[in-house]
Coordinates of C-alpha atoms and ligand atoms in Angstrom, one line a residue:
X498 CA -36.2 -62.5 14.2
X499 CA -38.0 -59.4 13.5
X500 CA -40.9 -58.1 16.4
X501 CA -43.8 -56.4 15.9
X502 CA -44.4 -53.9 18.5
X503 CA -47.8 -52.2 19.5
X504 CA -46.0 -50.4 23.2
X505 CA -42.8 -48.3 23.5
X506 CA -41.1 -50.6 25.7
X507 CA -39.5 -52.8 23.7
X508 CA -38.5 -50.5 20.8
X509 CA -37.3 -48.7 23.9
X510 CA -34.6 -51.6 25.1
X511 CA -33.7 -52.4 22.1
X512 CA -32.5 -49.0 21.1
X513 CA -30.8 -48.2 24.3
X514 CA -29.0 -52.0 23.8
X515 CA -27.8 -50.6 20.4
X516 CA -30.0 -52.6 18.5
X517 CA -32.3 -51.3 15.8
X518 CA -35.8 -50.8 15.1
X519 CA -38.5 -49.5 12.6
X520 CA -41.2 -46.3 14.5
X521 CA -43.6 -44.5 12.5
X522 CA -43.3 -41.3 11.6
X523 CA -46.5 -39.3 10.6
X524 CA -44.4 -38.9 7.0
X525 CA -43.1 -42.6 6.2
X526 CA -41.5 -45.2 9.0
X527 CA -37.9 -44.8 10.4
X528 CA -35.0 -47.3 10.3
X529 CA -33.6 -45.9 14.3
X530 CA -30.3 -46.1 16.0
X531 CA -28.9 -44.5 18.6
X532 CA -27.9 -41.3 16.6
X533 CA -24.4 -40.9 19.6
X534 CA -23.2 -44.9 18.9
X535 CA -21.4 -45.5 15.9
X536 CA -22.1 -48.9 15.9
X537 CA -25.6 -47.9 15.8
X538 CA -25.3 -45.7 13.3
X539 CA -23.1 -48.2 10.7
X540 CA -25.8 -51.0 11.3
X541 CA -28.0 -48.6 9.7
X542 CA -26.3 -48.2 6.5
X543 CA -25.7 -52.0 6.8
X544 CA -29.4 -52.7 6.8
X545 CA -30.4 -50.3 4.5
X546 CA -27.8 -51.5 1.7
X547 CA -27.2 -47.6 1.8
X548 CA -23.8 -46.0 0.0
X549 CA -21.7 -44.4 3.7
X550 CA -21.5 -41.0 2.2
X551 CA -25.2 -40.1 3.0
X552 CA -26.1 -38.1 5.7
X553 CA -28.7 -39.4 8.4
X554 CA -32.0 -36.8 9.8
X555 CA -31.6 -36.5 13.8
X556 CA -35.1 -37.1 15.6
X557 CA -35.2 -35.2 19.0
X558 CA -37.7 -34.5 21.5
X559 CA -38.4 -30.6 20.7
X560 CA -36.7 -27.8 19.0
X561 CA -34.7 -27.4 22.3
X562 CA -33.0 -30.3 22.1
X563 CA -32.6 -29.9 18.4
X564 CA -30.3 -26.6 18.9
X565 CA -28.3 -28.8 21.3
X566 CA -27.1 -30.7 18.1
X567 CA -27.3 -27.8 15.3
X568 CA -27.3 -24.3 15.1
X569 CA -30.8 -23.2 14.4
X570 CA -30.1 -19.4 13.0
X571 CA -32.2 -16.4 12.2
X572 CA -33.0 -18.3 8.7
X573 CA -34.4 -21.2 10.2
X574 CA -35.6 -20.3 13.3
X575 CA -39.0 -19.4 12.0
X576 CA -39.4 -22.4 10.5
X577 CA -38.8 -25.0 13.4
X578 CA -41.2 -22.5 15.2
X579 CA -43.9 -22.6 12.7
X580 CA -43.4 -26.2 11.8
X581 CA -42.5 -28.4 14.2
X582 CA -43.5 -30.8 15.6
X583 CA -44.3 -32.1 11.7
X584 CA -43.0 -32.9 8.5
X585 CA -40.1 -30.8 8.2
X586 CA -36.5 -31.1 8.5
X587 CA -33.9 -28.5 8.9
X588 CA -30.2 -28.9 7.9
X589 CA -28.0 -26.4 10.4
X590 CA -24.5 -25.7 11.0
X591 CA -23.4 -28.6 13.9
X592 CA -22.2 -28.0 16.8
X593 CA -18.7 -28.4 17.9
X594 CA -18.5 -31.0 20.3
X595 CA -22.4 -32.2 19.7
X596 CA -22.6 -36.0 21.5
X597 CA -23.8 -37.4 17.6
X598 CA -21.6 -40.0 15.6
X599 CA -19.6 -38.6 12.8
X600 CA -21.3 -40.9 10.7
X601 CA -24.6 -39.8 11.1
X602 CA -23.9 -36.9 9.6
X603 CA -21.2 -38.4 7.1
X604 CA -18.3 -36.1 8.1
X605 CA -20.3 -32.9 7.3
X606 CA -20.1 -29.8 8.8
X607 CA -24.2 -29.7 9.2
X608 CA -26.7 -31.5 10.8
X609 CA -30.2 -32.4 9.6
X610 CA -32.6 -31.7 12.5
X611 CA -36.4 -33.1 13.2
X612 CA -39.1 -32.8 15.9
X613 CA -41.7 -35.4 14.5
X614 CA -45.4 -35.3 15.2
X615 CA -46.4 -38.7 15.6
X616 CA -47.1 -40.0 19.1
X617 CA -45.4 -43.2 19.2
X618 CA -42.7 -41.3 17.7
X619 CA -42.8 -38.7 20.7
X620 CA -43.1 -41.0 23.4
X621 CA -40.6 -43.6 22.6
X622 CA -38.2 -39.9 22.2
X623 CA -38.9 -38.8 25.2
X624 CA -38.3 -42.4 26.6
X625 CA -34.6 -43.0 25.1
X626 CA -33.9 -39.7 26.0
X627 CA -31.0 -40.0 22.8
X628 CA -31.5 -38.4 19.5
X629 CA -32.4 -41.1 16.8
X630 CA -30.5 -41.4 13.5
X631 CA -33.3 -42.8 11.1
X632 CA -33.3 -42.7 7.5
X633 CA -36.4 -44.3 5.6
X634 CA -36.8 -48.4 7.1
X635 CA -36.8 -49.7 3.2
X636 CA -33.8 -51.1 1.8
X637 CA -31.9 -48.4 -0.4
X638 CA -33.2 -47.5 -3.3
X639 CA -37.1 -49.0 -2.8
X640 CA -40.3 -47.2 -2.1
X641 CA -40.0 -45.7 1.3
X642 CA -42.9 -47.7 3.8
X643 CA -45.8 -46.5 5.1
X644 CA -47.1 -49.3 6.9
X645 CA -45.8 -51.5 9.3
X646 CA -46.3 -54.7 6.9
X647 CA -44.2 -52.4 4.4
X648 CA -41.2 -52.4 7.0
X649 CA -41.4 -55.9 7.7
X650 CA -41.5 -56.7 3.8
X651 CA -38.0 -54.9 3.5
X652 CA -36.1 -55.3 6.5
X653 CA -37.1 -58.5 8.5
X654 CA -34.4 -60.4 10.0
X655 CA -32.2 -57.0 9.5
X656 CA -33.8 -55.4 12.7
X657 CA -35.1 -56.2 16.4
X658 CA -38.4 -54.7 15.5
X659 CA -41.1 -52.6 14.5
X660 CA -43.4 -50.1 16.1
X661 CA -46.8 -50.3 14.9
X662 CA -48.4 -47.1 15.1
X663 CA -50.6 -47.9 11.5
X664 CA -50.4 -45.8 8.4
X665 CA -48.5 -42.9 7.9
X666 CA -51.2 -40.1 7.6
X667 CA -48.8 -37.6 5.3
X668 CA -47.3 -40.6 3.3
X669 CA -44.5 -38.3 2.1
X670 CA -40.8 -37.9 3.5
X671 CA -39.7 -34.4 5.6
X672 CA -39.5 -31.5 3.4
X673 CA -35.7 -30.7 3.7
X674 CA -34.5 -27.2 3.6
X675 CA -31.5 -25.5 4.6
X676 CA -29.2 -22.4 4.2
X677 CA -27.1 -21.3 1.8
X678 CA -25.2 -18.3 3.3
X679 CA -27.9 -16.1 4.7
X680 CA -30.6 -17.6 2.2
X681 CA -33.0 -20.7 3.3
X682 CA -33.1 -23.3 0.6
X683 CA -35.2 -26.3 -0.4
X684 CA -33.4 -29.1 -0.5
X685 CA -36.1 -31.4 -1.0
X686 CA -40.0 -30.7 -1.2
X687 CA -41.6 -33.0 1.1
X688 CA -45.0 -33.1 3.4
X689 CA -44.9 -29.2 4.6
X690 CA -45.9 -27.6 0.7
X691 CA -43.1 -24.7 -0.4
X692 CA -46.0 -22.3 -0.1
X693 CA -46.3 -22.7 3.5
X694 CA -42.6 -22.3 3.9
X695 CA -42.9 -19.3 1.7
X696 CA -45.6 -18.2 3.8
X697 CA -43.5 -18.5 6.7
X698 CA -40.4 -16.8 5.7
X699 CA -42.1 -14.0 4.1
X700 CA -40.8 -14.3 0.6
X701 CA -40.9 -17.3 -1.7
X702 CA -37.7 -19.8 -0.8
X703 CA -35.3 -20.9 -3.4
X704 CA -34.6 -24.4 -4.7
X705 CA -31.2 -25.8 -4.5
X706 CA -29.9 -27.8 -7.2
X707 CA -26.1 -27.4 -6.8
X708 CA -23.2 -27.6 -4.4
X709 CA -24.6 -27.9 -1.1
X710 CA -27.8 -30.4 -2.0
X711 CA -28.9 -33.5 -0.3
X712 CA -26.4 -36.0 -1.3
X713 CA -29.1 -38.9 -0.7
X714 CA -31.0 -37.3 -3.8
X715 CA -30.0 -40.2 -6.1
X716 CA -31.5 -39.9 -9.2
X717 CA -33.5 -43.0 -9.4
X718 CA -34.9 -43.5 -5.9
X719 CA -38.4 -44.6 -4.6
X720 CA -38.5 -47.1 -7.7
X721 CA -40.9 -49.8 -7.5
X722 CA -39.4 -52.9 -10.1
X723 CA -41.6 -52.1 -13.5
X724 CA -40.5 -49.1 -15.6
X725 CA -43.2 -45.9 -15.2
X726 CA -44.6 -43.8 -17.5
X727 CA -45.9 -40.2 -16.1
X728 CA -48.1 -37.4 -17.2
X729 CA -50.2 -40.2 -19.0
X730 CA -54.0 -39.1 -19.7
X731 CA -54.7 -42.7 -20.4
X732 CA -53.0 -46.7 -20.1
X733 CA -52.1 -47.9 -22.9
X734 CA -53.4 -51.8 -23.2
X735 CA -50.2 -53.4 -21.8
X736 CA -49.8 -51.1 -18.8
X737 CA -51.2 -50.5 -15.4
X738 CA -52.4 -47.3 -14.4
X739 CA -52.4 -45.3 -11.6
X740 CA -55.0 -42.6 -11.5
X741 CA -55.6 -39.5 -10.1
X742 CA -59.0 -37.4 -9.7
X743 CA -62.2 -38.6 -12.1
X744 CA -61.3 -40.0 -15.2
X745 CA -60.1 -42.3 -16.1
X746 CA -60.0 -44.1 -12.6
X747 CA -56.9 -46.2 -13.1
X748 CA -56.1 -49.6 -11.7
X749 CA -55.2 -47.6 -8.2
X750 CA -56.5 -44.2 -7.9
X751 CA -54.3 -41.6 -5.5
X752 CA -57.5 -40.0 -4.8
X753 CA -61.0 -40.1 -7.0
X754 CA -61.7 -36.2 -6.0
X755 CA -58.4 -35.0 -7.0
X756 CA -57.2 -34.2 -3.3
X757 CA -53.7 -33.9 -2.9
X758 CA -53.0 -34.9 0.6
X759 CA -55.0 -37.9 0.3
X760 CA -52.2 -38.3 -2.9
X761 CA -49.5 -38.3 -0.9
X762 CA -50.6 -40.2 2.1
X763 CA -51.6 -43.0 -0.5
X764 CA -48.7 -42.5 -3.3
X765 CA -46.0 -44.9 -1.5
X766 CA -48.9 -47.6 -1.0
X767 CA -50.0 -47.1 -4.6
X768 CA -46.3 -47.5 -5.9
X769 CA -45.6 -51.1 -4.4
X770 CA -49.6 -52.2 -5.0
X771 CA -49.2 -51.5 -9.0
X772 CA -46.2 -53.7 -9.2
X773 CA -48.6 -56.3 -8.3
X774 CA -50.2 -56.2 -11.9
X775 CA -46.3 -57.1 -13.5
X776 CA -47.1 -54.5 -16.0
X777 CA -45.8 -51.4 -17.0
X778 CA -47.0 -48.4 -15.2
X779 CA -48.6 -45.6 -16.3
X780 CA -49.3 -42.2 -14.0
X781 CA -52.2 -40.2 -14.6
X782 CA -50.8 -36.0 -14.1
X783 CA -50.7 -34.4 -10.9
X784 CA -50.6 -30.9 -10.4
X785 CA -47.5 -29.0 -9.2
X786 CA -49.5 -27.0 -6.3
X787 CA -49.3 -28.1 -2.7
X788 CA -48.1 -31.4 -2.0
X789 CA -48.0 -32.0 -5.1
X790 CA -44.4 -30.7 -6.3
X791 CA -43.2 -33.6 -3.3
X792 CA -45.4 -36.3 -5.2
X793 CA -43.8 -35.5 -8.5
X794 CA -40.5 -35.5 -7.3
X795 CA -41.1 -38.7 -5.8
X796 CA -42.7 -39.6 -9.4
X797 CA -39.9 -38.9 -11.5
X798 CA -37.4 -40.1 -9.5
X799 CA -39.9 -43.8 -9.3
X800 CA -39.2 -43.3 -12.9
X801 CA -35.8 -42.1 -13.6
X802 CA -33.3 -44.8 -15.3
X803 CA -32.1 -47.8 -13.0
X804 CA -28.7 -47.3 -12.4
Ligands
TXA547 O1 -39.7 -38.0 6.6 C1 -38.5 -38.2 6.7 O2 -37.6 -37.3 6.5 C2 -38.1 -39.6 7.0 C3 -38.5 -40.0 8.4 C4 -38.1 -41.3 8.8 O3 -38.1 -39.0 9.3 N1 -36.7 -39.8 6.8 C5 -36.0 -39.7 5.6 O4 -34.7 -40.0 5.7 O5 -36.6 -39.5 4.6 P1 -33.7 -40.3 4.5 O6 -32.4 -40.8 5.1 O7 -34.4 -41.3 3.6 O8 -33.5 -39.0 3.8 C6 -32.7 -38.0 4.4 C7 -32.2 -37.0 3.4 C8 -31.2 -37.6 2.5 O9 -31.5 -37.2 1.1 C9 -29.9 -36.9 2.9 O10 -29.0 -36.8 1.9 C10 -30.4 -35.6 3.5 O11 -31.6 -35.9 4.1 N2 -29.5 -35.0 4.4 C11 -29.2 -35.5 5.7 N3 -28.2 -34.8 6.3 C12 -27.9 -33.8 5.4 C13 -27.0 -32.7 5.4 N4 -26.2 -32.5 6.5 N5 -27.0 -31.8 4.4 C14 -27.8 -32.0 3.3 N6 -28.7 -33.1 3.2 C15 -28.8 -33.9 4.3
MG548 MG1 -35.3 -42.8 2.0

């Protein structure tokens, strides 16, 4: 069946045996393989229910590592330097001859890279000593999990295990950006805020939304199973609401003095708590500043039609 896991160890054997496990991430928990097995790598899209053509995020050890697998140019450079270890991943040109399955990176020509922050996360890396594929551990198309209890909800019986490392302090997937040419790109907002990358780079980065996009960006995405209503001031009587800042409190509240990180770190929580209530849901406005543009992403996409 499905472990739960407080020590590295196990998580550790099972990935080296090809199996697969859940780790925590200081964004949301991963679903990990070994990133250089194929077999790993297509158990991971088996246990997600995920369509084949989406491309996987590598987790490695440091940015060293992470130019073993991908080209980290000019463009990006600054960011992994500024940013990582943390909540950012970079999508680079791979490397010819990189030891990573073809299907982690579904037959592209690029790579998306990540050093994570989290210390479980760091010390079961550095104990593999292989880079691990991990995509969101929620079946496809669900609220990504920010607990261990979330994982096991999802996925148990589908993996060896979970690593228990508690809540996810940002609560938000990896921002995603990558180039375009010469030009970095946001390919998703995510826990680092735009402005920060902005800050980085020196001049304000560019948002993607054509050719060269995230190809897991599904429209509906992140959905909990009642349809949701946002940018609503009030409920109405039949629905659920889930506030935001003083009034009116809501059902669930993302954070009673309007702070966005607490937002975040709480949104995914929030998202499978309201669908408690079997009601329709209701979602009080967020601001577009900071975190903030990743929570209404995640917001409208929770909301977008069910395919
Ligand atoms: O915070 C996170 O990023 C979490 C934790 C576990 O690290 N992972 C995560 O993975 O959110 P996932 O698979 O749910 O989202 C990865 C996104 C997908 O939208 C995928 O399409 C995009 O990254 N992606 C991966 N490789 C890409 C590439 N080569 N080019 C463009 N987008 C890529
Ligand atoms: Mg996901």
């Amino acid at each position: 069946m499905t472990d739960r896991w407080t020590k590295i160890a196990p998580a550790a054997e099972a990935l080296l045996a090809g199996d697969l496990i859940a780790f925590p991430t200081e964004t949301v928990y991963g679903l990990g393989g070994d990133a250089t097995r194929d077999e790993s790598v297509a158990s991971i899209f088996a246990a997600k229910g995920r369509p084949k053509f989406n491309p996987l995020i590598l987790h490695v050890t440091d940015h060293s590592e992470a130019e073993r697998f991908g080209d980290i140019s000019a463009g990006l450079r600054s960011l992994a330097e500024r940013f990582w270890p943390g909540p950012l991943t970079l999508v680079a040109p791979l490397r010819e001859r990189a030891k990573v399955s073809p299907l982690a990176s579904a037959g592209l020509d690029t790579i998306a890279l990540r050093v994570p922050a989290d210390s479980l996360a760091r010390e079961l890396l550095a104990e593999v000593k292989i880079p691990l594929a991990a995509p969101s551990a929620n079946p496809s198309g669900k609220v990504s999990p920010t607990t261990a209890d979330h994982v096991l909800a999802g996925l148990t019986g589908k993996i060896a295990g979970v690593l228990d490392g508690g809540p996810c302090p940002v609560g938000l997937e990896s921002t995603i950006v990558g180039m375009d040419g010469e030009t970095p790109v946001l390919l998703r907002p995510g826990g680092v805020a735009v402005e920060d990358l902005a800050d980085a780079l020196g001049r304000p980065l560019i948002t993607h939304k054509g050719a060269i996009n995230a190809p897991g960006q599904l429209s509906s995405h992140y959905a909990p199973d009642a349809p949701v209503r946002l940018n609503a001031d009030a409920p109405d009587e039949t629905e659920a609401y889930i506030g935001f800042g003083a009034s009116p409190s809501g059902d669930i509240n993302l954070s009673p003095t309007g702070d966005l990180i607490e937002a975040a770190a709480n949104l995914f929580a929030a998202l499978r708590d309201i669908d408690h209530f079997n009601k329709p849901i209701a979602v009080a406005p967020i601001p577009e500043t900071g975190l903030g543009a990743a929570i209404n992403d995640r917001l409208r996409r929770a909301a977008a039609p069910r395919s």
